[in-house]
């Protein structure tokens, strides 16, 4: 996730009236008991991706480095193996020029004298079964900070396990599962953005020059720093009240046996995540996540590991909420990616 003003550490503001919705029918606990083995399997898959992408071969996934290139290659190879097609006018990559100024402010090593770095978004598409019925978009930033922190620090390799190898892991597993069960009616674009850490640079580049006109996109979902909350956690919607997606999200969240917990505090994140590049251009774009609903654990992460060398892979990283969110995101993409459940225009 993007740089944020120092986490205030304050208690959440009072819950916004009417926005805390308890699921009816299926209780969260019953659901967990029913699919606990499945969630354990998902956690293992996510952990494998995260361990790989935050491992030594990727060097902290800095744009313009061999580790950054290796990260792009990993994502392309995964999407290709799942049956996705290149999503940027026949190419897997969308070139992005990244200014270095922000990195210097963040104490990130960049080549001396370089004003910019060449990098790329990775874009794949799973074409839908109904032509011209629109597109749904899934975003996660692949980049992190490479070598960062005070020059004298003993460990300066900022691996970015939670931020955002975890989001990429969830994105890839969603892509794999949706492709395996057959495409949606609408096109599904999977967009792994570069240089989110430099200020949503890759997401802005995507929004400036998208592979399909922005009005074609009926819904976009961003995934960032998802490995925070345990199983059974509620979910927050960053972008709540800003799109026409809320009613559908409520329906899907309830059907998944989850519950929503939106607070004013969470809205502070809205401009600090990639989805904002689309939202500010009037594309319905939200971040639906248990991590952002768990303000205590998110605050602990921000205080201890956020943008530090300590954001490393460990088997102790909490993946319970991420696994459930992965299933929820698939349900959301199915809801908004099919014309009967989410008709728009002439559908
Ligand atoms: Zn970040």
mmCIF file of C-alpha atoms and ligand atoms in Angstrom:
data_model
loop_
_atom_site.group_PDB
_atom_site.id
_atom_site.type_symbol
_atom_site.label_atom_id
_atom_site.label_comp_id
_atom_site.label_asym_id
_atom_site.label_seq_id
_atom_site.Cartn_x
_atom_site.Cartn_y
_atom_site.Cartn_z
ATOM 1 C CA UNK A 1 0.000 0.000 0.000
ATOM 2 C CA UNK A 2 1.050 3.539 -0.527
ATOM 3 C CA UNK A 3 2.785 5.734 1.925
ATOM 4 C CA UNK A 4 0.501 7.062 4.559
ATOM 5 C CA UNK A 5 0.818 9.806 7.037
ATOM 6 C CA UNK A 6 2.000 8.334 10.303
ATOM 7 C CA UNK A 7 -0.680 5.974 11.536
ATOM 8 C CA UNK A 8 -2.486 7.955 14.136
ATOM 9 C CA UNK A 9 -2.973 4.991 16.449
ATOM 10 C CA UNK A 10 -6.311 6.404 17.448
ATOM 11 C CA UNK A 11 -9.323 4.295 18.042
ATOM 12 C CA UNK A 12 -11.656 4.079 15.087
ATOM 13 C CA UNK A 13 -14.242 6.790 14.881
ATOM 14 C CA UNK A 14 -17.761 5.781 15.699
ATOM 15 C CA UNK A 15 -19.159 3.386 13.155
ATOM 16 C CA UNK A 16 -21.118 5.119 10.465
ATOM 17 C CA UNK A 17 -24.780 4.502 11.045
ATOM 18 C CA UNK A 18 -26.212 1.817 8.830
ATOM 19 C CA UNK A 19 -22.868 0.683 7.467
ATOM 20 C CA UNK A 20 -22.190 -2.110 9.901
ATOM 21 C CA UNK A 21 -24.176 -4.954 8.482
ATOM 22 C CA UNK A 22 -24.463 -8.313 10.128
ATOM 23 C CA UNK A 23 -24.809 -11.261 7.845
ATOM 24 C CA UNK A 24 -28.009 -13.160 8.321
ATOM 25 C CA UNK A 25 -28.520 -16.851 7.775
ATOM 26 C CA UNK A 26 -25.085 -18.391 7.359
ATOM 27 C CA UNK A 27 -23.010 -17.372 10.336
ATOM 28 C CA UNK A 28 -19.322 -16.769 9.744
ATOM 29 C CA UNK A 29 -18.365 -19.502 12.215
ATOM 30 C CA UNK A 30 -20.476 -22.141 10.517
ATOM 31 C CA UNK A 31 -18.935 -21.214 7.203
ATOM 32 C CA UNK A 32 -15.410 -21.494 8.559
ATOM 33 C CA UNK A 33 -16.156 -24.881 10.093
ATOM 34 C CA UNK A 34 -17.618 -26.040 6.791
ATOM 35 C CA UNK A 35 -14.660 -25.041 4.680
ATOM 36 C CA UNK A 36 -11.763 -24.956 7.123
ATOM 37 C CA UNK A 37 -9.758 -27.535 5.173
ATOM 38 C CA UNK A 38 -10.299 -25.584 1.996
ATOM 39 C CA UNK A 39 -9.102 -22.382 3.667
ATOM 40 C CA UNK A 40 -6.010 -24.186 4.944
ATOM 41 C CA UNK A 41 -5.233 -25.317 1.406
ATOM 42 C CA UNK A 42 -5.714 -21.788 0.093
ATOM 43 C CA UNK A 43 -3.430 -20.393 2.805
ATOM 44 C CA UNK A 44 -0.726 -22.832 1.715
ATOM 45 C CA UNK A 45 -0.999 -21.736 -1.917
ATOM 46 C CA UNK A 46 -0.925 -18.051 -0.982
ATOM 47 C CA UNK A 47 2.039 -18.630 1.323
ATOM 48 C CA UNK A 48 3.995 -20.246 -1.500
ATOM 49 C CA UNK A 49 3.510 -17.249 -3.783
ATOM 50 C CA UNK A 50 4.347 -14.799 -1.000
ATOM 51 C CA UNK A 51 7.481 -16.673 0.081
ATOM 52 C CA UNK A 52 8.658 -16.776 -3.520
ATOM 53 C CA UNK A 53 7.967 -13.135 -4.383
ATOM 54 C CA UNK A 54 9.442 -11.814 -1.141
ATOM 55 C CA UNK A 55 12.443 -14.113 -1.449
ATOM 56 C CA UNK A 56 16.033 -13.260 -2.364
ATOM 57 C CA UNK A 57 15.624 -13.734 -6.140
ATOM 58 C CA UNK A 58 13.271 -10.777 -6.337
ATOM 59 C CA UNK A 59 15.361 -8.284 -4.361
ATOM 60 C CA UNK A 60 12.394 -6.422 -2.898
ATOM 61 C CA UNK A 61 10.672 -6.107 -6.324
ATOM 62 C CA UNK A 62 12.030 -2.675 -7.143
ATOM 63 C CA UNK A 63 11.031 -1.286 -10.551
ATOM 64 C CA UNK A 64 13.948 -1.111 -12.976
ATOM 65 C CA UNK A 65 15.940 -3.889 -11.289
ATOM 66 C CA UNK A 66 16.484 -7.569 -12.165
ATOM 67 C CA UNK A 67 14.195 -8.407 -9.234
ATOM 68 C CA UNK A 68 11.478 -6.242 -10.731
ATOM 69 C CA UNK A 69 11.871 -7.975 -14.077
ATOM 70 C CA UNK A 70 11.792 -11.381 -12.366
ATOM 71 C CA UNK A 71 8.544 -10.380 -10.647
ATOM 72 C CA UNK A 72 6.944 -9.454 -13.961
ATOM 73 C CA UNK A 73 8.133 -12.730 -15.471
ATOM 74 C CA UNK A 74 6.660 -14.701 -12.557
ATOM 75 C CA UNK A 75 3.265 -13.076 -13.001
ATOM 76 C CA UNK A 76 3.264 -13.459 -16.794
ATOM 77 C CA UNK A 77 4.232 -17.133 -16.523
ATOM 78 C CA UNK A 78 1.503 -17.773 -13.961
ATOM 79 C CA UNK A 79 -1.233 -16.019 -15.943
ATOM 80 C CA UNK A 80 -0.173 -17.718 -19.159
ATOM 81 C CA UNK A 81 -0.256 -21.122 -17.481
ATOM 82 C CA UNK A 82 -3.807 -20.436 -16.259
ATOM 83 C CA UNK A 83 -4.989 -19.659 -19.791
ATOM 84 C CA UNK A 84 -4.974 -15.859 -19.696
ATOM 85 C CA UNK A 85 -4.034 -13.901 -22.818
ATOM 86 C CA UNK A 86 -1.820 -10.824 -23.046
ATOM 87 C CA UNK A 87 -4.107 -7.950 -22.025
ATOM 88 C CA UNK A 88 -2.372 -4.859 -23.382
ATOM 89 C CA UNK A 89 -3.177 -4.870 -27.111
ATOM 90 C CA UNK A 90 -1.542 -8.243 -27.576
ATOM 91 C CA UNK A 91 1.279 -7.608 -25.094
ATOM 92 C CA UNK A 92 1.723 -8.714 -21.499
ATOM 93 C CA UNK A 93 3.412 -5.490 -20.500
ATOM 94 C CA UNK A 94 2.502 -1.834 -20.516
ATOM 95 C CA UNK A 95 5.625 0.335 -20.359
ATOM 96 C CA UNK A 96 5.655 2.804 -17.475
ATOM 97 C CA UNK A 97 8.182 5.551 -16.773
ATOM 98 C CA UNK A 98 8.629 5.985 -13.036
ATOM 99 C CA UNK A 99 10.020 9.230 -11.582
ATOM 100 C CA UNK A 100 12.640 8.615 -8.885
ATOM 101 C CA UNK A 101 11.907 11.657 -6.725
ATOM 102 C CA UNK A 102 9.458 9.883 -4.439
ATOM 103 C CA UNK A 103 11.843 6.960 -3.937
ATOM 104 C CA UNK A 104 14.582 9.270 -2.720
ATOM 105 C CA UNK A 105 12.148 10.719 -0.179
ATOM 106 C CA UNK A 106 11.400 7.170 0.986
ATOM 107 C CA UNK A 107 15.154 6.393 1.413
ATOM 108 C CA UNK A 108 14.974 3.884 -1.420
ATOM 109 C CA UNK A 109 18.171 3.259 -3.399
ATOM 110 C CA UNK A 110 17.848 4.414 -7.007
ATOM 111 C CA UNK A 111 20.555 4.740 -9.654
ATOM 112 C CA UNK A 112 22.598 7.883 -9.066
ATOM 113 C CA UNK A 113 21.611 10.767 -11.287
ATOM 114 C CA UNK A 114 18.565 8.977 -12.712
ATOM 115 C CA UNK A 115 15.415 11.075 -12.811
ATOM 116 C CA UNK A 116 13.305 8.136 -13.901
ATOM 117 C CA UNK A 117 13.227 4.350 -14.107
ATOM 118 C CA UNK A 118 11.748 2.216 -16.905
ATOM 119 C CA UNK A 119 9.245 -0.354 -15.640
ATOM 120 C CA UNK A 120 5.978 -1.986 -16.668
ATOM 121 C CA UNK A 121 2.546 -3.044 -15.585
ATOM 122 C CA UNK A 122 1.662 -6.663 -16.343
ATOM 123 C CA UNK A 123 -1.796 -7.059 -17.866
ATOM 124 C CA UNK A 124 -3.606 -10.286 -18.680
ATOM 125 C CA UNK A 125 -7.127 -10.864 -19.911
ATOM 126 C CA UNK A 126 -9.523 -13.775 -19.711
ATOM 127 C CA UNK A 127 -11.926 -12.941 -22.531
ATOM 128 C CA UNK A 128 -15.575 -13.155 -21.568
ATOM 129 C CA UNK A 129 -18.205 -15.320 -23.204
ATOM 130 C CA UNK A 130 -20.432 -12.407 -24.233
ATOM 131 C CA UNK A 131 -18.746 -9.917 -26.538
ATOM 132 C CA UNK A 132 -19.172 -6.233 -25.770
ATOM 133 C CA UNK A 133 -20.775 -6.872 -22.387
ATOM 134 C CA UNK A 134 -18.123 -4.927 -20.481
ATOM 135 C CA UNK A 135 -15.108 -5.752 -18.361
ATOM 136 C CA UNK A 136 -14.198 -6.321 -14.727
ATOM 137 C CA UNK A 137 -10.732 -5.472 -13.465
ATOM 138 C CA UNK A 138 -8.624 -6.914 -10.671
ATOM 139 C CA UNK A 139 -5.619 -4.861 -9.555
ATOM 140 C CA UNK A 140 -2.657 -5.552 -7.281
ATOM 141 C CA UNK A 141 0.672 -3.763 -7.255
ATOM 142 C CA UNK A 142 3.664 -6.033 -7.820
ATOM 143 C CA UNK A 143 6.333 -3.543 -6.812
ATOM 144 C CA UNK A 144 7.945 -2.791 -3.509
ATOM 145 C CA UNK A 145 10.943 -0.796 -2.327
ATOM 146 C CA UNK A 146 14.013 -2.922 -3.078
ATOM 147 C CA UNK A 147 16.836 -1.650 -0.909
ATOM 148 C CA UNK A 148 15.463 0.905 1.496
ATOM 149 C CA UNK A 149 15.869 2.519 4.894
ATOM 150 C CA UNK A 150 18.571 4.467 6.716
ATOM 151 C CA UNK A 151 22.001 3.856 5.087
ATOM 152 C CA UNK A 152 23.530 2.436 8.275
ATOM 153 C CA UNK A 153 20.756 -0.094 8.969
ATOM 154 C CA UNK A 154 21.995 -3.709 9.170
ATOM 155 C CA UNK A 155 19.195 -5.061 6.946
ATOM 156 C CA UNK A 156 18.127 -2.844 4.064
ATOM 157 C CA UNK A 157 16.407 -5.424 1.890
ATOM 158 C CA UNK A 158 12.745 -4.419 1.918
ATOM 159 C CA UNK A 159 11.065 -7.589 0.718
ATOM 160 C CA UNK A 160 7.452 -6.469 0.970
ATOM 161 C CA UNK A 161 5.864 -9.768 1.953
ATOM 162 C CA UNK A 162 2.588 -8.277 3.157
ATOM 163 C CA UNK A 163 2.988 -5.135 0.993
ATOM 164 C CA UNK A 164 2.208 -6.419 -1.574
ATOM 165 C CA UNK A 165 3.385 -9.943 -2.354
ATOM 166 C CA UNK A 166 0.229 -10.931 -0.470
ATOM 167 C CA UNK A 167 -2.045 -9.023 -2.853
ATOM 168 C CA UNK A 168 -0.305 -10.496 -5.896
ATOM 169 C CA UNK A 169 -0.670 -13.971 -4.383
ATOM 170 C CA UNK A 170 -4.411 -13.522 -3.932
ATOM 171 C CA UNK A 171 -4.729 -12.045 -7.426
ATOM 172 C CA UNK A 172 -2.966 -15.013 -9.022
ATOM 173 C CA UNK A 173 -5.028 -17.578 -7.146
ATOM 174 C CA UNK A 174 -8.237 -15.790 -8.123
ATOM 175 C CA UNK A 175 -7.085 -15.752 -11.751
ATOM 176 C CA UNK A 176 -6.235 -19.449 -11.641
ATOM 177 C CA UNK A 177 -9.556 -20.476 -10.131
ATOM 178 C CA UNK A 178 -11.729 -18.357 -12.380
ATOM 179 C CA UNK A 179 -9.923 -19.578 -15.484
ATOM 180 C CA UNK A 180 -10.204 -23.168 -14.289
ATOM 181 C CA UNK A 181 -13.976 -22.928 -13.896
ATOM 182 C CA UNK A 182 -14.501 -21.130 -17.183
ATOM 183 C CA UNK A 183 -14.553 -17.463 -18.088
ATOM 184 C CA UNK A 184 -17.042 -14.882 -16.932
ATOM 185 C CA UNK A 185 -19.481 -13.333 -19.383
ATOM 186 C CA UNK A 186 -17.510 -10.089 -19.208
ATOM 187 C CA UNK A 187 -13.804 -9.798 -19.917
ATOM 188 C CA UNK A 188 -11.660 -10.170 -16.810
ATOM 189 C CA UNK A 189 -8.550 -7.995 -16.799
ATOM 190 C CA UNK A 190 -5.868 -8.809 -14.256
ATOM 191 C CA UNK A 191 -3.563 -5.840 -13.793
ATOM 192 C CA UNK A 192 -0.355 -6.130 -11.770
ATOM 193 C CA UNK A 193 0.757 -2.532 -11.436
ATOM 194 C CA UNK A 194 4.254 -1.170 -11.021
ATOM 195 C CA UNK A 195 5.435 1.712 -8.843
ATOM 196 C CA UNK A 196 2.454 1.972 -6.546
ATOM 197 C CA UNK A 197 4.977 2.828 -3.879
ATOM 198 C CA UNK A 198 6.111 5.843 -5.909
ATOM 199 C CA UNK A 199 2.549 7.218 -5.817
ATOM 200 C CA UNK A 200 0.208 4.964 -7.823
ATOM 201 C CA UNK A 201 2.378 5.538 -10.901
ATOM 202 C CA UNK A 202 1.545 2.267 -12.667
ATOM 203 C CA UNK A 203 -2.167 2.532 -11.897
ATOM 204 C CA UNK A 204 -2.201 6.086 -13.267
ATOM 205 C CA UNK A 205 -0.485 4.855 -16.435
ATOM 206 C CA UNK A 206 -3.121 2.126 -16.799
ATOM 207 C CA UNK A 207 -5.941 4.627 -16.290
ATOM 208 C CA UNK A 208 -4.358 7.075 -18.752
ATOM 209 C CA UNK A 209 -3.976 4.449 -21.476
ATOM 210 C CA UNK A 210 -6.252 1.510 -20.686
ATOM 211 C CA UNK A 211 -6.551 -1.511 -23.013
ATOM 212 C CA UNK A 212 -10.311 -0.888 -23.160
ATOM 213 C CA UNK A 213 -12.109 2.455 -22.829
ATOM 214 C CA UNK A 214 -12.699 3.200 -19.145
ATOM 215 C CA UNK A 215 -16.526 3.323 -19.471
ATOM 216 C CA UNK A 216 -16.379 -0.353 -20.510
ATOM 217 C CA UNK A 217 -15.161 -1.261 -17.006
ATOM 218 C CA UNK A 218 -18.212 -2.033 -14.852
ATOM 219 C CA UNK A 219 -16.256 -2.756 -11.661
ATOM 220 C CA UNK A 220 -12.659 -2.758 -10.449
ATOM 221 C CA UNK A 221 -11.275 -4.377 -7.303
ATOM 222 C CA UNK A 222 -7.871 -3.627 -5.827
ATOM 223 C CA UNK A 223 -5.892 -5.957 -3.571
ATOM 224 C CA UNK A 224 -3.270 -4.476 -1.267
ATOM 225 C CA UNK A 225 -1.585 -5.794 1.861
ATOM 226 C CA UNK A 226 -4.188 -8.465 2.445
ATOM 227 C CA UNK A 227 -2.265 -10.688 4.897
ATOM 228 C CA UNK A 228 -3.360 -9.014 8.117
ATOM 229 C CA UNK A 229 -6.630 -10.331 9.557
ATOM 230 C CA UNK A 230 -7.549 -13.823 10.765
ATOM 231 C CA UNK A 231 -10.398 -16.050 9.631
ATOM 232 C CA UNK A 232 -13.809 -14.745 10.542
ATOM 233 C CA UNK A 233 -12.786 -11.103 10.289
ATOM 234 C CA UNK A 234 -15.295 -8.669 8.816
ATOM 235 C CA UNK A 235 -14.528 -6.847 5.585
ATOM 236 C CA UNK A 236 -14.220 -3.165 4.847
ATOM 237 C CA UNK A 237 -15.055 -1.498 1.564
ATOM 238 C CA UNK A 238 -12.631 1.299 0.756
ATOM 239 C CA UNK A 239 -14.684 3.385 -1.638
ATOM 240 C CA UNK A 240 -17.978 2.697 0.135
ATOM 241 C CA UNK A 241 -20.627 5.180 -0.957
ATOM 242 C CA UNK A 242 -18.578 6.291 -3.955
ATOM 243 C CA UNK A 243 -19.784 3.781 -6.574
ATOM 244 C CA UNK A 244 -22.896 1.937 -7.654
ATOM 245 C CA UNK A 245 -21.382 -1.329 -6.426
ATOM 246 C CA UNK A 246 -22.404 -1.194 -2.765
ATOM 247 C CA UNK A 247 -25.704 -3.078 -2.993
ATOM 248 C CA UNK A 248 -24.123 -5.919 -4.951
ATOM 249 C CA UNK A 249 -21.194 -6.062 -2.551
ATOM 250 C CA UNK A 250 -23.565 -6.332 0.424
ATOM 251 C CA UNK A 251 -25.403 -9.185 -1.278
ATOM 252 C CA UNK A 252 -22.205 -11.086 -2.075
ATOM 253 C CA UNK A 253 -20.612 -10.503 1.329
ATOM 254 C CA UNK A 254 -23.735 -11.863 3.036
ATOM 255 C CA UNK A 255 -23.923 -14.866 0.732
ATOM 256 C CA UNK A 256 -20.316 -15.657 1.660
ATOM 257 C CA UNK A 257 -21.211 -15.662 5.355
ATOM 258 C CA UNK A 258 -19.067 -12.596 5.923
ATOM 259 C CA UNK A 259 -20.052 -9.268 7.386
ATOM 260 C CA UNK A 260 -19.208 -5.686 6.565
ATOM 261 C CA UNK A 261 -17.649 -3.266 8.977
ATOM 262 C CA UNK A 262 -17.113 0.132 7.448
ATOM 263 C CA UNK A 263 -15.840 3.074 9.468
ATOM 264 C CA UNK A 264 -14.939 6.627 8.638
ATOM 265 C CA UNK A 265 -11.361 5.792 9.626
ATOM 266 C CA UNK A 266 -10.999 3.437 6.666
ATOM 267 C CA UNK A 267 -11.980 6.119 4.184
ATOM 268 C CA UNK A 268 -8.598 7.730 4.861
ATOM 269 C CA UNK A 269 -7.044 5.041 2.685
ATOM 270 C CA UNK A 270 -9.014 5.834 -0.403
ATOM 271 C CA UNK A 271 -6.435 7.924 -2.246
ATOM 272 C CA UNK A 272 -3.533 5.767 -1.082
ATOM 273 C CA UNK A 273 -4.383 2.661 -3.069
ATOM 274 C CA UNK A 274 -4.216 1.911 -6.775
ATOM 275 C CA UNK A 275 -7.972 1.741 -7.259
ATOM 276 C CA UNK A 276 -8.118 5.485 -6.752
ATOM 277 C CA UNK A 277 -6.541 6.081 -10.159
ATOM 278 C CA UNK A 278 -9.700 4.549 -11.639
ATOM 279 C CA UNK A 279 -12.193 5.896 -9.113
ATOM 280 C CA UNK A 280 -11.148 9.486 -9.719
ATOM 281 C CA UNK A 281 -11.865 8.897 -13.406
ATOM 282 C CA UNK A 282 -15.389 7.714 -12.494
ATOM 283 C CA UNK A 283 -14.694 3.994 -12.881
ATOM 284 C CA UNK A 284 -16.531 2.061 -10.116
ATOM 285 C CA UNK A 285 -13.508 0.958 -8.102
ATOM 286 C CA UNK A 286 -13.296 -0.383 -4.564
ATOM 287 C CA UNK A 287 -10.948 -2.239 -2.257
ATOM 288 C CA UNK A 288 -12.810 -4.948 -0.345
ATOM 289 C CA UNK A 289 -10.627 -6.385 2.396
ATOM 290 C CA UNK A 290 -10.560 -7.903 5.840
ATOM 291 C CA UNK A 291 -7.154 -6.285 6.400
ATOM 292 C CA UNK A 292 -8.600 -2.796 6.315
ATOM 293 C CA UNK A 293 -11.462 -3.767 8.627
ATOM 294 C CA UNK A 294 -9.025 -4.937 11.316
ATOM 295 C CA UNK A 295 -7.686 -1.590 12.379
ATOM 296 C CA UNK A 296 -5.838 -2.982 15.375
ATOM 297 C CA UNK A 297 -3.794 -5.500 13.398
ATOM 298 C CA UNK A 298 -3.375 -3.116 10.466
ATOM 299 C CA UNK A 299 -2.104 -0.477 12.878
ATOM 300 C CA UNK A 300 0.368 -2.961 14.365
ATOM 301 C CA UNK A 301 1.653 -3.803 10.902
ATOM 302 C CA UNK A 302 2.017 -0.141 10.002
ATOM 303 C CA UNK A 303 3.858 0.623 13.241
ATOM 304 C CA UNK A 304 6.216 -2.359 13.092
ATOM 305 C CA UNK A 305 6.836 -3.538 9.553
ATOM 306 C CA UNK A 306 5.307 -1.161 7.009
ATOM 307 C CA UNK A 307 7.948 -0.064 4.459
ATOM 308 C CA UNK A 308 10.675 -1.601 6.566
ATOM 309 C CA UNK A 309 13.080 -4.468 6.060
ATOM 310 C CA UNK A 310 11.020 -6.416 8.600
ATOM 311 C CA UNK A 311 8.114 -6.888 6.160
ATOM 312 C CA UNK A 312 9.532 -10.342 5.440
ATOM 313 C CA UNK A 313 7.941 -13.672 4.692
ATOM 314 C CA UNK A 314 7.393 -15.834 7.753
ATOM 315 C CA UNK A 315 5.170 -18.839 8.306
ATOM 316 C CA UNK A 316 3.621 -16.770 11.109
ATOM 317 C CA UNK A 317 2.106 -14.276 8.650
ATOM 318 C CA UNK A 318 -1.661 -14.336 9.088
ATOM 319 C CA UNK A 319 -3.354 -15.651 5.958
ATOM 320 C CA UNK A 320 -6.769 -16.616 7.299
ATOM 321 C CA UNK A 321 -8.543 -13.427 6.272
ATOM 322 C CA UNK A 322 -6.670 -13.354 2.972
ATOM 323 C CA UNK A 323 -7.882 -16.864 2.115
ATOM 324 C CA UNK A 324 -11.478 -15.944 2.867
ATOM 325 C CA UNK A 325 -11.103 -12.691 0.988
ATOM 326 C CA UNK A 326 -9.809 -14.640 -2.008
ATOM 327 C CA UNK A 327 -13.074 -16.623 -2.112
ATOM 328 C CA UNK A 328 -15.057 -13.431 -1.586
ATOM 329 C CA UNK A 329 -13.278 -11.677 -4.459
ATOM 330 C CA UNK A 330 -14.108 -14.564 -6.777
ATOM 331 C CA UNK A 331 -17.755 -14.264 -5.789
ATOM 332 C CA UNK A 332 -17.620 -10.506 -6.369
ATOM 333 C CA UNK A 333 -16.052 -10.952 -9.797
ATOM 334 C CA UNK A 334 -18.701 -13.523 -10.701
ATOM 335 C CA UNK A 335 -21.461 -11.206 -9.517
ATOM 336 C CA UNK A 336 -20.221 -8.138 -11.365
ATOM 337 C CA UNK A 337 -18.711 -10.080 -14.243
ATOM 338 C CA UNK A 338 -22.006 -11.653 -15.312
ATOM 339 C CA UNK A 339 -24.833 -9.838 -16.993
ATOM 340 C CA UNK A 340 -27.776 -11.428 -15.176
ATOM 341 C CA UNK A 341 -26.486 -10.646 -11.677
ATOM 342 C CA UNK A 342 -25.231 -7.199 -12.631
ATOM 343 C CA UNK A 343 -26.959 -5.818 -15.710
ATOM 344 C CA UNK A 344 -25.767 -2.496 -17.024
ATOM 345 C CA UNK A 345 -26.862 -0.517 -20.052
ATOM 346 C CA UNK A 346 -28.541 -2.754 -22.604
ATOM 347 C CA UNK A 347 -27.705 -6.079 -20.903
HETATM 348 ZN ZN1 LIG B 1 3.689 0.203 0.326
#
